[in-house]
Amino acid sequence: MTDYEAVTTFLGQWGPFQQRVFFLLSLSIIPNGFSGLSIVFLADTPSHRCLVPASANLTAAWRNSSIPLEEESRGGAFAPSKCSRYKLDVIQSFSERGLLPGIDVNLSDVQQEGCLDGWEYDRSMYISTIVSEWDLVCDDKWKNPLTSSLFFCGVLTGSFISGQLSDRFGRKIVLFATMVVQTLFTLIQVFSPSWAVFCAMFFIVGLGQISNYVAAFVLGTEILNPPVREVFSTVGVCVFFGVGYMLLPLLAFLIRDWRMLLLALSMPGFLGVPLWWFIPESPRWLLSQGRVEEAEAILRDAAKKNKVQAPQVIFSAVQKDLQSEKREAHNICDLLRSRNIRWVSVTLWLVWNILTIAYFALSLNTSNLHGSAYFNCFLSAVIELPAYALSWLLFRCCPRRLSLFSTLCLGGLVLLLIQLIPENLISLAIALEMIAKFSVTAAFAIVYAYSAELYPTVLRNTAVGACSMASRLGSISAPYFIYLRSYSVSLPYILIGSLTALSGLLSLLLPESFGMPLPDTIAHMQEFPGCCKKRPYRLTQTTGEEERATENKISLAVS
């Protein structure tokens, strides 16, 4: 097949067509910054204690002493219990007899009971969250991390099906279909009558969220030429995701009720629908499906927008190949079929999985840090912008493996250092956590673009979707890494830091793609270290017979 990038050089690098594709696809990513991390505020747990009903006949002294004090997990300080109170009928009898708590009655001898009348929540920070509305505390506190995990289960499902649908039916239709799914079900969530319904809707939102992100990412990667592609894949989509992430704490600060906050977050999604008429389908994908005329029509329209002259026949060699060979349908099983692509896939899945644990655990942990949850979340979002800039510089100038290795190991080592910081140096601990978030974010931007470079056009969307799908095991478990804080504050940092440093070492096993064109077929992929060597795929013109001969040799070697 004639090399796509060599054929399309007549378009130039940064004309009006490329600018439109770059910015419109990036704009479509902004709602993903909302839905992916909105749970930080939707499911935050306000300070709470057992409700003592106003109808209880208690004096002021006994009402103030009706909640037992418990030692907190660290620091040795005592705070009112969140899940128990003194037996109401007992202290009512003491109150009626005029006895005083702690003077006439030893409170340690008074029996305790659960929060039989519900809970009283601190409303100074939130008017309501799903925790305060459905009492997801005490015996039901396990539902809180499960809410986030069910969202990521939806992301897992979306990663599994959307990549194959996109490779089968096209990048554009999957992008806009899943954008509509995400927006509509976010809106439906506003009217959830129960926690179970909220979680069911959140699952579908997660399904749409990852699907349109991956489709937009791959569509831009395939349309744009190499220099612009590097900026788009490491800075473009990531910065616009970060913009959505930064707007989240600002909206949450202004809107303290979770239903109204969700309603506000669903509105920008409707603005993406008109983009259908301005974003084209991927010519690379159309060519892989044998739809040469449609691919040429898009490129001729692009040439007109860029005010350049398109060749009379753009894909003549492609047409000859398509007439002489039967196009083979590919699916997710092809990621494991041959030795080379299998090792690339397994290694990438492990790296993505661990990286996702670190990214989402650090993002979801912002509400547990000292100080304002709104400011900490905003700081966590702002720190991503220089991280994306760094990822672009590394991606532009440095080998892919070195870039991924350095950012992952830096993040892992910083997380391991946090546990050594004295408790009184809170600012230093937060600064180190933000440095770790900076490193992990840069690694996330790099691994997305790196993965798209390693896989061929015929499998690219399926492969990136499969990597995203594998990583969702990490995002599903990330809320439970934060849950380990209830046993030890240092335990999450030790586990996440060790795993992140390990993933950095794993990344060194991957093949290098720096300076290589995007592969179009499985035969064009770079070799995994340890596999049989072959000549790297370079910018040359290869006939259909040569390409098929190479693929046949690999098939014979595998069999």
XYZ file of N, CA, C and O in Angstrom, residues 146-320:
700
model
N -17.935 2.094 45.990
C -18.570 1.271 44.955
C -19.195 2.143 43.867
O -19.226 1.753 42.688
N -19.682 3.322 44.238
C -20.263 4.239 43.243
C -19.240 4.593 42.176
O -19.516 4.520 40.974
N -18.025 4.961 42.604
C -16.962 5.277 41.645
C -16.569 4.047 40.844
O -16.336 4.133 39.627
N -16.510 2.893 41.507
C -16.105 1.672 40.810
C -17.107 1.285 39.736
O -16.725 0.780 38.673
N -18.394 1.498 39.985
C -19.402 1.174 38.976
C -19.290 2.101 37.765
O -19.531 1.682 36.631
N -18.929 3.358 38.000
C -18.658 4.257 36.866
C -17.524 3.695 36.010
O -17.614 3.647 34.778
N -16.463 3.245 36.675
C -15.325 2.718 35.934
C -15.620 1.345 35.324
O -14.973 0.950 34.353
N -16.596 0.627 35.889
C -17.064 -0.588 35.213
C -17.718 -0.222 33.875
O -17.571 -0.944 32.879
N -18.443 0.885 33.858
C -19.005 1.379 32.600
C -17.912 1.777 31.629
O -18.000 1.511 30.420
N -16.850 2.399 32.148
C -15.709 2.750 31.312
C -15.069 1.491 30.732
O -14.689 1.447 29.558
N -14.962 0.452 31.567
C -14.422 -0.829 31.105
C -15.265 -1.396 29.970
O -14.745 -1.824 28.927
N -16.573 -1.394 30.147
C -17.477 -1.912 29.113
C -17.382 -1.077 27.840
O -17.331 -1.618 26.727
N -17.358 0.248 27.988
C -17.242 1.116 26.822
C -15.945 0.911 26.078
O -15.907 0.924 24.843
N -14.855 0.689 26.820
C -13.570 0.436 26.177
C -13.605 -0.845 25.364
O -12.969 -0.946 24.312
N -14.353 -1.834 25.852
C -14.420 -3.132 25.177
C -15.206 -3.055 23.868
O -14.775 -3.580 22.845
N -16.356 -2.369 23.897
C -17.226 -2.412 22.721
C -16.975 -1.272 21.744
O -17.134 -1.434 20.538
N -16.556 -0.091 22.254
C -16.479 1.077 21.362
C -15.345 0.972 20.360
O -15.468 1.411 19.213
N -14.210 0.387 20.786
C -13.098 0.256 19.858
C -13.445 -0.620 18.672
O -13.155 -0.272 17.517
N -14.113 -1.741 18.945
C -14.498 -2.627 17.851
C -15.580 -2.001 16.978
O -15.555 -2.142 15.747
N -16.522 -1.302 17.603
C -17.552 -0.608 16.814
C -16.931 0.470 15.946
O -17.319 0.659 14.785
N -15.944 1.179 16.495
C -15.295 2.244 15.748
C -14.496 1.704 14.572
O -14.489 2.284 13.485
N -13.793 0.593 14.765
C -13.057 -0.017 13.666
C -14.003 -0.654 12.643
O -13.637 -0.834 11.479
N -15.209 -0.973 13.080
C -16.179 -1.599 12.166
C -17.024 -0.568 11.428
O -17.225 -0.648 10.212
N -17.538 0.441 12.148
C -18.494 1.381 11.564
C -17.936 2.784 11.354
O -18.599 3.613 10.733
N -16.762 3.072 11.894
C -16.158 4.373 11.677
C -15.946 5.148 12.963
O -16.676 4.986 13.939
N -14.923 6.013 12.948
C -14.591 6.794 14.146
C -15.662 7.851 14.420
O -16.058 8.068 15.563
N -16.132 8.502 13.383
C -17.016 9.660 13.547
C -18.356 9.269 14.148
O -18.846 9.911 15.092
N -18.976 8.216 13.637
C -20.312 7.854 14.123
C -20.267 7.393 15.568
O -21.171 7.692 16.368
N -19.201 6.683 15.955
C -19.070 6.250 17.351
C -18.795 7.448 18.255
O -19.328 7.536 19.373
N -17.992 8.391 17.778
C -17.712 9.596 18.560
C -18.991 10.329 18.941
O -19.239 10.634 20.112
N -19.856 10.582 17.962
C -21.046 11.392 18.237
C -22.142 10.580 18.925
O -22.883 11.121 19.751
N -22.241 9.299 18.624
C -23.243 8.463 19.303
C -22.944 8.376 20.800
O -23.843 8.522 21.644
N -21.688 8.169 21.147
C -21.340 8.049 22.569
C -21.343 9.402 23.266
O -21.588 9.486 24.475
N -21.101 10.496 22.519
C -21.224 11.830 23.099
C -22.670 12.092 23.530
O -22.922 12.634 24.618
N -23.614 11.665 22.700
C -25.032 11.819 23.037
C -25.396 10.953 24.233
O -26.131 11.383 25.138
N -24.879 9.719 24.271
C -25.152 8.815 25.401
C -24.665 9.437 26.706
O -25.384 9.463 27.720
N -23.442 9.945 26.710
C -22.887 10.540 27.925
C -23.727 11.721 28.404
O -24.033 11.842 29.599
N -24.117 12.590 27.494
C -24.860 13.801 27.861
C -26.260 13.467 28.366
O -26.692 13.974 29.408
N -26.981 12.607 27.647
C -28.357 12.284 28.032
C -28.427 11.578 29.376
O -29.282 11.898 30.215
N -27.540 10.631 29.613
C -27.624 9.883 30.865
C -27.092 10.682 32.045
O -27.484 10.423 33.187
N -26.219 11.656 31.799
C -25.859 12.584 32.871
C -27.077 13.410 33.273
O -27.329 13.652 34.461
N -27.848 13.823 32.285
C -29.076 14.576 32.559
C -30.092 13.711 33.296
O -30.743 14.172 34.243
N -30.227 12.450 32.907
C -31.171 11.548 33.584
C -30.759 11.321 35.036
O -31.615 11.171 35.923
N -29.463 11.310 35.300
C -28.977 11.121 36.679
C -29.536 12.162 37.637
O -29.715 11.881 38.827
N -29.782 13.352 37.132
C -30.287 14.441 37.985
C -31.574 14.031 38.680
O -31.852 14.455 39.813
N -32.374 13.176 38.046
C -33.685 12.810 38.583
C -33.667 11.434 39.263
O -34.721 10.826 39.451
N -32.499 10.950 39.638
C -32.382 9.626 40.268
C -33.157 9.586 41.577
O -32.911 10.396 42.481
N -34.089 8.622 41.739
C -34.848 8.533 42.986
C -34.124 7.740 44.078
O -34.542 7.760 45.231
N -33.054 7.027 43.716
C -32.366 6.184 44.694
C -30.910 6.029 44.294
O -30.509 6.332 43.161
N -30.116 5.526 45.245
C -28.700 5.296 44.975
C -28.516 4.258 43.877
O -27.634 4.398 43.026
N -29.337 3.207 43.854
C -29.206 2.148 42.848
C -29.441 2.703 41.443
O -28.705 2.375 40.497
N -30.452 3.555 41.279
C -30.722 4.152 39.964
C -29.585 5.085 39.569
O -29.152 5.110 38.402
N -29.080 5.859 40.524
C -27.954 6.754 40.251
C -26.761 5.960 39.725
O -26.127 6.350 38.738
N -26.457 4.829 40.355
C -25.312 4.015 39.948
C -25.533 3.406 38.561
O -24.595 3.317 37.758
N -26.761 2.986 38.271
C -27.053 2.419 36.954
C -26.825 3.461 35.865
O -26.236 3.171 34.811
N -27.283 4.696 36.112
C -27.068 5.762 35.139
C -25.580 6.130 35.049
O -25.063 6.414 33.963
N -24.898 6.098 36.185
C -23.472 6.444 36.215
C -22.657 5.432 35.417
O -21.654 5.775 34.785
N -23.073 4.174 35.451
C -22.423 3.124 34.658
C -22.486 3.474 33.168
O -21.481 3.376 32.447
N -23.658 3.901 32.704
C -23.823 4.216 31.274
C -23.061 5.500 30.920
O -22.510 5.615 29.822
N -23.025 6.459 31.844
C -22.227 7.672 31.609
C -20.755 7.301 31.413
O -20.073 7.821 30.516
N -20.253 6.381 32.237
C -18.872 5.927 32.084
C -18.643 5.248 30.757
O -17.597 5.427 30.117
N -19.631 4.476 30.299
C -19.538 3.816 28.998
C -19.384 4.843 27.875
O -18.544 4.694 26.982
N -20.193 5.908 27.912
C -20.109 6.926 26.880
C -18.875 7.792 27.008
O -18.282 8.206 26.002
N -18.442 8.041 28.254
C -17.325 8.956 28.477
C -16.034 8.460 27.836
O -15.370 9.184 27.097
N -15.671 7.220 28.081
C -14.412 6.715 27.520
C -14.534 6.490 26.014
O -13.572 6.662 25.270
N -15.721 6.111 25.564
C -15.899 5.799 24.145
C -15.678 7.025 23.273
O -14.989 6.967 22.250
N -16.269 8.171 23.657
C -16.073 9.352 22.806
C -14.671 9.920 22.960
O -14.126 10.518 22.027
N -14.048 9.726 24.116
C -12.667 10.194 24.288
C -11.721 9.438 23.356
O -10.910 10.032 22.630
N -11.815 8.102 23.365
C -10.921 7.290 22.536
C -11.195 7.534 21.050
O -10.261 7.633 20.240
N -12.477 7.639 20.678
C -12.825 7.868 19.268
C -12.272 9.209 18.786
O -11.719 9.304 17.683
N -12.404 10.268 19.602
C -11.873 11.584 19.227
C -10.351 11.547 19.138
O -9.745 12.124 18.222
N -9.738 10.857 20.075
C -8.272 10.764 20.094
C -7.745 10.068 18.840
O -6.840 10.557 18.164
N -8.336 8.930 18.503
C -7.871 8.168 17.346
C -8.196 8.903 16.048
O -7.390 8.920 15.110
N -9.370 9.534 15.976
C -9.758 10.268 14.769
C -8.753 11.387 14.471
O -8.282 11.548 13.331
N -8.385 12.155 15.487
C -7.401 13.211 15.292
C -6.028 12.668 14.957
O -5.304 13.230 14.120
N -5.654 11.566 15.603
C -4.353 10.954 15.338
C -4.225 10.518 13.885
O -3.161 10.641 13.265
N -5.306 10.009 13.321
C -5.265 9.490 11.959
C -5.399 10.581 10.898
O -4.871 10.446 9.794
N -6.086 11.672 11.200
C -6.276 12.726 10.203
C -5.062 13.651 10.132
O -4.626 14.038 9.040
N -4.499 14.008 11.277
C -3.435 15.006 11.316
C -2.085 14.409 10.929
O -1.830 13.220 11.167
N -1.223 15.237 10.361
C 0.103 14.769 9.958
C 1.049 14.752 11.161
O 0.736 15.305 12.214
N 2.226 14.095 11.060
C 3.050 13.799 12.236
C 3.344 14.965 13.178
O 3.117 14.824 14.390
N 3.833 16.139 12.722
C 4.140 17.198 13.705
C 2.910 17.669 14.482
O 2.962 17.860 15.697
N 1.790 17.847 13.775
C 0.569 18.301 14.445
C -0.022 17.179 15.276
O -0.605 17.409 16.347
N 0.121 15.933 14.804
C -0.390 14.788 15.550
C 0.241 14.694 16.928
O -0.424 14.376 17.919
N 1.542 14.980 17.017
C 2.226 14.921 18.309
C 1.645 15.950 19.273
O 1.438 15.663 20.462
N 1.366 17.150 18.769
C 0.779 18.196 19.621
C -0.641 17.802 20.028
O -1.028 17.948 21.199
N -1.417 17.296 19.087
C -2.798 16.920 19.376
C -2.872 15.805 20.409
O -3.648 15.887 21.372
N -2.075 14.766 20.234
C -2.196 13.584 21.090
C -1.607 13.779 22.478
O -2.026 13.111 23.429
N -0.634 14.692 22.636
C -0.026 14.892 23.947
C -0.474 16.168 24.640
O -0.398 16.264 25.862
N -0.929 17.169 23.867
C -1.329 18.447 24.464
C -2.793 18.768 24.171
O -3.551 19.124 25.080
N -3.209 18.631 22.897
C -4.537 19.071 22.486
C -5.663 18.479 23.304
O -6.328 19.181 24.083
N -5.903 17.180 23.163
C -7.016 16.556 23.880
C -6.803 16.610 25.386
O -7.756 16.764 26.164
N -5.550 16.507 25.814
C -5.276 16.470 27.252
C -5.534 17.827 27.908
O -6.104 17.902 28.997
N -5.103 18.899 27.247
C -5.324 20.236 27.816
C -6.815 20.550 27.908
O -7.285 21.101 28.913
N -7.571 20.173 26.888
C -9.008 20.452 26.930
C -9.710 19.570 27.969
O -10.691 19.993 28.579
N -9.216 18.353 28.185
C -9.703 17.547 29.312
C -9.385 18.270 30.627
O -10.225 18.342 31.532
N -8.160 18.816 30.716
C -7.776 19.561 31.914
C -8.615 20.805 32.129
O -8.898 21.181 33.271
N -9.027 21.460 31.042
C -9.908 22.632 31.168
C -11.236 22.225 31.810
O -11.746 22.904 32.711
N -11.796 21.107 31.340
C -13.022 20.607 31.959
C -12.817 20.256 33.417
O -13.665 20.538 34.274
N -11.672 19.652 33.708
C -11.332 19.283 35.088
C -11.206 20.534 35.966
O -11.671 20.562 37.110
N -10.602 21.612 35.434
C -10.451 22.840 36.216
C -11.789 23.533 36.457
O -12.005 24.145 37.509
N -12.690 23.452 35.472
C -13.997 24.076 35.646
C -14.850 23.339 36.674
O -15.757 23.935 37.266
N -14.570 22.053 36.873
C -15.364 21.258 37.813
C -15.383 21.841 39.225
O -16.466 22.072 39.774
N -14.223 22.085 39.876
C -14.292 22.652 41.235
C -14.886 24.055 41.272
O -15.505 24.439 42.276
N -14.728 24.823 40.192
C -15.326 26.156 40.164
C -16.852 26.067 40.150
O -17.538 26.785 40.891
N -17.393 25.167 39.323
C -18.843 24.977 39.300
C -19.339 24.388 40.618
O -20.397 24.772 41.118
N -18.581 23.436 41.164
C -18.984 22.816 42.430
C -18.978 23.833 43.564
O -19.812 23.759 44.484
N -18.061 24.785 43.523
C -18.018 25.829 44.550
C -19.245 26.730 44.462
O -19.796 27.159 45.487
N -19.700 27.001 43.234
C -20.853 27.875 43.037
C -22.173 27.143 43.229
O -23.175 27.750 43.621
N -22.196 25.839 42.942
C -23.436 25.052 43.025
C -23.212 23.946 44.050
O -22.561 22.941 43.762
N -23.784 24.078 45.237
C -23.486 23.166 46.339
C -24.461 21.989 46.425
O -24.270 21.110 47.261
N -25.491 21.979 45.591
C -26.450 20.863 45.584
C -26.076 19.909 44.453
O -25.886 20.330 43.303
N -25.993 18.608 44.744
C -25.457 17.671 43.761
C -26.339 17.560 42.520
O -25.829 17.368 41.407
N -27.650 17.673 42.680
C -28.537 17.558 41.504
C -28.362 18.759 40.571
O -28.261 18.598 39.344
N -28.297 19.944 41.130
C -28.117 21.130 40.304
C -26.723 21.153 39.668
O -26.546 21.618 38.534
N -25.745 20.626 40.390
C -24.390 20.540 39.833
C -24.366 19.610 38.626
O -23.784 19.946 37.578
N -25.006 18.449 38.731
C -25.062 17.520 37.602
C -25.801 18.133 36.417
O -25.421 17.928 35.259
N -26.860 18.872 36.704
C -27.603 19.526 35.630
C -26.701 20.509 34.874
O -26.703 20.552 33.632
N -25.905 21.276 35.615
C -24.988 22.229 34.976
C -23.913 21.503 34.173
O -23.522 21.955 33.086
N -23.439 20.371 34.688
C -22.386 19.624 33.994
C -22.886 18.942 32.725
O -22.084 18.633 31.833
N -24.181 18.690 32.629
C -24.714 18.009 31.441
C -24.925 18.957 30.268
O -24.954 18.527 29.110
N -25.070 20.246 30.549
C -25.419 21.195 29.491
C -24.367 21.331 28.381
O -24.708 21.372 27.205
N -23.049 21.417 28.708
C -22.074 21.600 27.616
C -22.071 20.467 26.597
O -21.670 20.683 25.445
N -22.508 19.286 26.973
C -22.521 18.170 26.037
C -23.409 18.410 24.835
O -23.116 17.932 23.721
N -24.495 19.166 25.027
C -25.404 19.430 23.913
C -24.764 20.353 22.867
O -25.170 20.347 21.706
N -23.757 21.116 23.281
C -23.089 22.020 22.339
C -22.225 21.254 21.340
O -21.824 21.805 20.312
N -21.929 19.995 21.643
C -21.085 19.216 20.752
C -21.808 18.616 19.565
O -21.173 18.212 18.582
N -23.138 18.566 19.624
C -23.903 17.930 18.545
C -23.695 18.609 17.191
O -23.496 17.925 16.173
N -23.694 19.953 17.095
C -23.497 20.587 15.771
C -22.135 20.307 15.149
O -21.945 20.567 13.952
N -21.185 19.801 15.931
C -19.859 19.533 15.375
C -19.892 18.422 14.329
O -18.927 18.253 13.582
N -20.972 17.658 14.271
C -21.102 16.573 13.291
C -20.855 17.083 11.867
O -20.258 16.384 11.048
N -21.302 18.294 11.578
C -21.203 18.832 10.222
C -19.841 19.460 9.924
O -19.605 19.925 8.820
N -18.941 19.467 10.901
C -17.644 20.117 10.707
C -16.462 19.154 10.878
O -15.339 19.503 10.520
N -16.699 17.975 11.476
C -15.625 17.009 11.693
C -15.770 15.871 10.684
O -16.829 15.231 10.626
N -14.745 15.584 9.877
C -14.855 14.521 8.871
C -14.532 13.144 9.447
O -14.004 13.026 10.558
N -14.861 12.127 8.670
C -14.435 10.770 9.000
C -12.943 10.624 8.705
O -12.358 11.415 7.960
N -12.305 9.629 9.295
C -10.880 9.386 9.081
C -10.633 8.812 7.688
O -11.113 7.708 7.386
N -9.890 9.518 6.820
C -9.567 8.939 5.513
C -8.774 7.640 5.631
O -8.939 6.731 4.812
N -7.918 7.541 6.652
C -7.163 6.299 6.855
C -8.115 5.126 7.074
O -7.920 4.038 6.521
N -9.132 5.345 7.922
C -10.072 4.255 8.192
C -10.862 3.915 6.936
O -11.091 2.733 6.635
N -11.292 4.924 6.176
C -12.032 4.671 4.946
C -11.194 3.848 3.971
O -11.700 2.927 3.320
N -9.909 4.157 3.881
C -9.031 3.384 3.007
C -8.914 1.936 3.484
O -8.906 0.997 2.684
N -8.818 1.747 4.811
C -8.700 0.381 5.332
C -9.954 -0.436 5.063
O -9.917 -1.667 5.083
N -11.087 0.239 4.808
C -12.342 -0.440 4.490
C -12.588 -0.527 2.985
O -13.637 -1.000 2.550
N -11.634 -0.036 2.178
C -11.799 -0.080 0.730
C -12.661 1.028 0.165
O -13.031 0.984 -1.022
N -12.983 2.040 0.938
C -13.845 3.146 0.499
C -12.968 4.299 0.007
O -12.875 5.362 0.611
N -12.290 4.046 -1.110
C -11.290 4.976 -1.618
C -11.915 6.290 -2.067
O -11.382 7.377 -1.810
N -13.068 6.219 -2.734
C -13.699 7.437 -3.253
C -14.059 8.397 -2.132
O -13.884 9.618 -2.250
N -14.588 7.862 -1.027
C -14.959 8.717 0.103
C -13.723 9.361 0.734
O -13.751 10.531 1.126
N -12.648 8.583 0.838
C -11.410 9.126 1.406
C -10.872 10.252 0.520
O -10.440 11.306 1.017
N -10.899 10.047 -0.789
C -10.423 11.080 -1.703
C -11.293 12.333 -1.630
O -10.787 13.459 -1.699
N -12.603 12.144 -1.485
C -13.504 13.297 -1.403
C -13.182 14.163 -0.191
O -13.191 15.405 -0.268
N -12.886 13.531 0.940
C -12.536 14.282 2.153
C -11.238 15.043 1.947
O -11.110 16.216 2.324
N -10.247 14.404 1.327
C -8.957 15.056 1.126
C -9.043 16.182 0.094
O -8.348 17.188 0.206
N -9.896 16.015 -0.906
C -10.074 17.092 -1.885
C -10.753 18.299 -1.231
O -10.415 19.456 -1.522
N -11.723 18.019 -0.356
C -12.362 19.105 0.386
C -11.357 19.795 1.304
O -11.363 21.021 1.452
N -10.470 18.992 1.919
C -9.426 19.564 2.776
C -8.473 20.432 1.964
O -8.052 21.513 2.420
N -8.132 19.975 0.758
C -7.247 20.757 -0.106
C -7.890 22.091 -0.477
O -7.222 23.142 -0.522
N -9.190 22.059 -0.735
C -9.908 23.287 -1.066
C -9.868 24.267 0.108
O -9.661 25.476 -0.075
N -10.062 23.755 1.339
C -10.033 24.612 2.525
C -8.634 25.175 2.757
O -8.468 26.296 3.244
N -7.612 24.390 2.423
C -6.229 24.837 2.612
C -5.702 25.646 1.424
O -4.532 26.058 1.427
N -6.581 25.783 0.375
C -6.205 26.541 -0.821
C -4.966 25.955 -1.508
O -4.027 26.675 -1.880
N -4.960 24.622 -1.635
C -3.897 23.932 -2.369
C -4.544 23.051 -3.426
O -5.733 22.725 -3.353
N -3.745 22.634 -4.392
C -4.246 21.810 -5.484
C -4.019 20.336 -5.156
O -2.896 19.919 -4.876
N -5.085 19.544 -5.194
C -4.970 18.103 -4.961
C -4.601 17.403 -6.263
O -4.999 17.843 -7.345
N -3.826 16.302 -6.183
C -3.519 15.535 -7.395
C -4.802 15.022 -8.054
O -5.832 14.839 -7.391
N -4.716 14.779 -9.361
C -5.896 14.285 -10.086
C -6.332 12.926 -9.563
O -7.513 12.648 -9.408
N -5.375 12.051 -9.286
C -5.645 10.745 -8.660
C -4.768 10.658 -7.419
O -3.538 10.753 -7.511
N -5.391 10.502 -6.267
C -4.636 10.536 -5.005
C -4.133 9.151 -4.620
O -2.972 8.972 -4.261
N -4.995 8.152 -4.703
C -4.657 6.824 -4.182
C -4.664 5.777 -5.296
O -5.346 4.767 -5.205
N -3.903 5.975 -6.342
C -3.901 5.024 -7.451
C -3.362 3.673 -7.026
O -3.927 2.620 -7.356
N -2.242 3.671 -6.264
C -1.669 2.395 -5.819
C -2.607 1.684 -4.867
O -2.709 0.455 -4.864
N -3.310 2.449 -4.046
C -4.274 1.854 -3.126
C -5.386 1.153 -3.893
O -5.802 0.045 -3.563
N -5.872 1.793 -4.950
C -6.954 1.203 -5.743
C -6.511 -0.126 -6.343
O -7.269 -1.082 -6.376
N -5.254 -0.207 -6.839
C -4.766 -1.460 -7.405
C -4.700 -2.548 -6.340
O -5.056 -3.701 -6.579
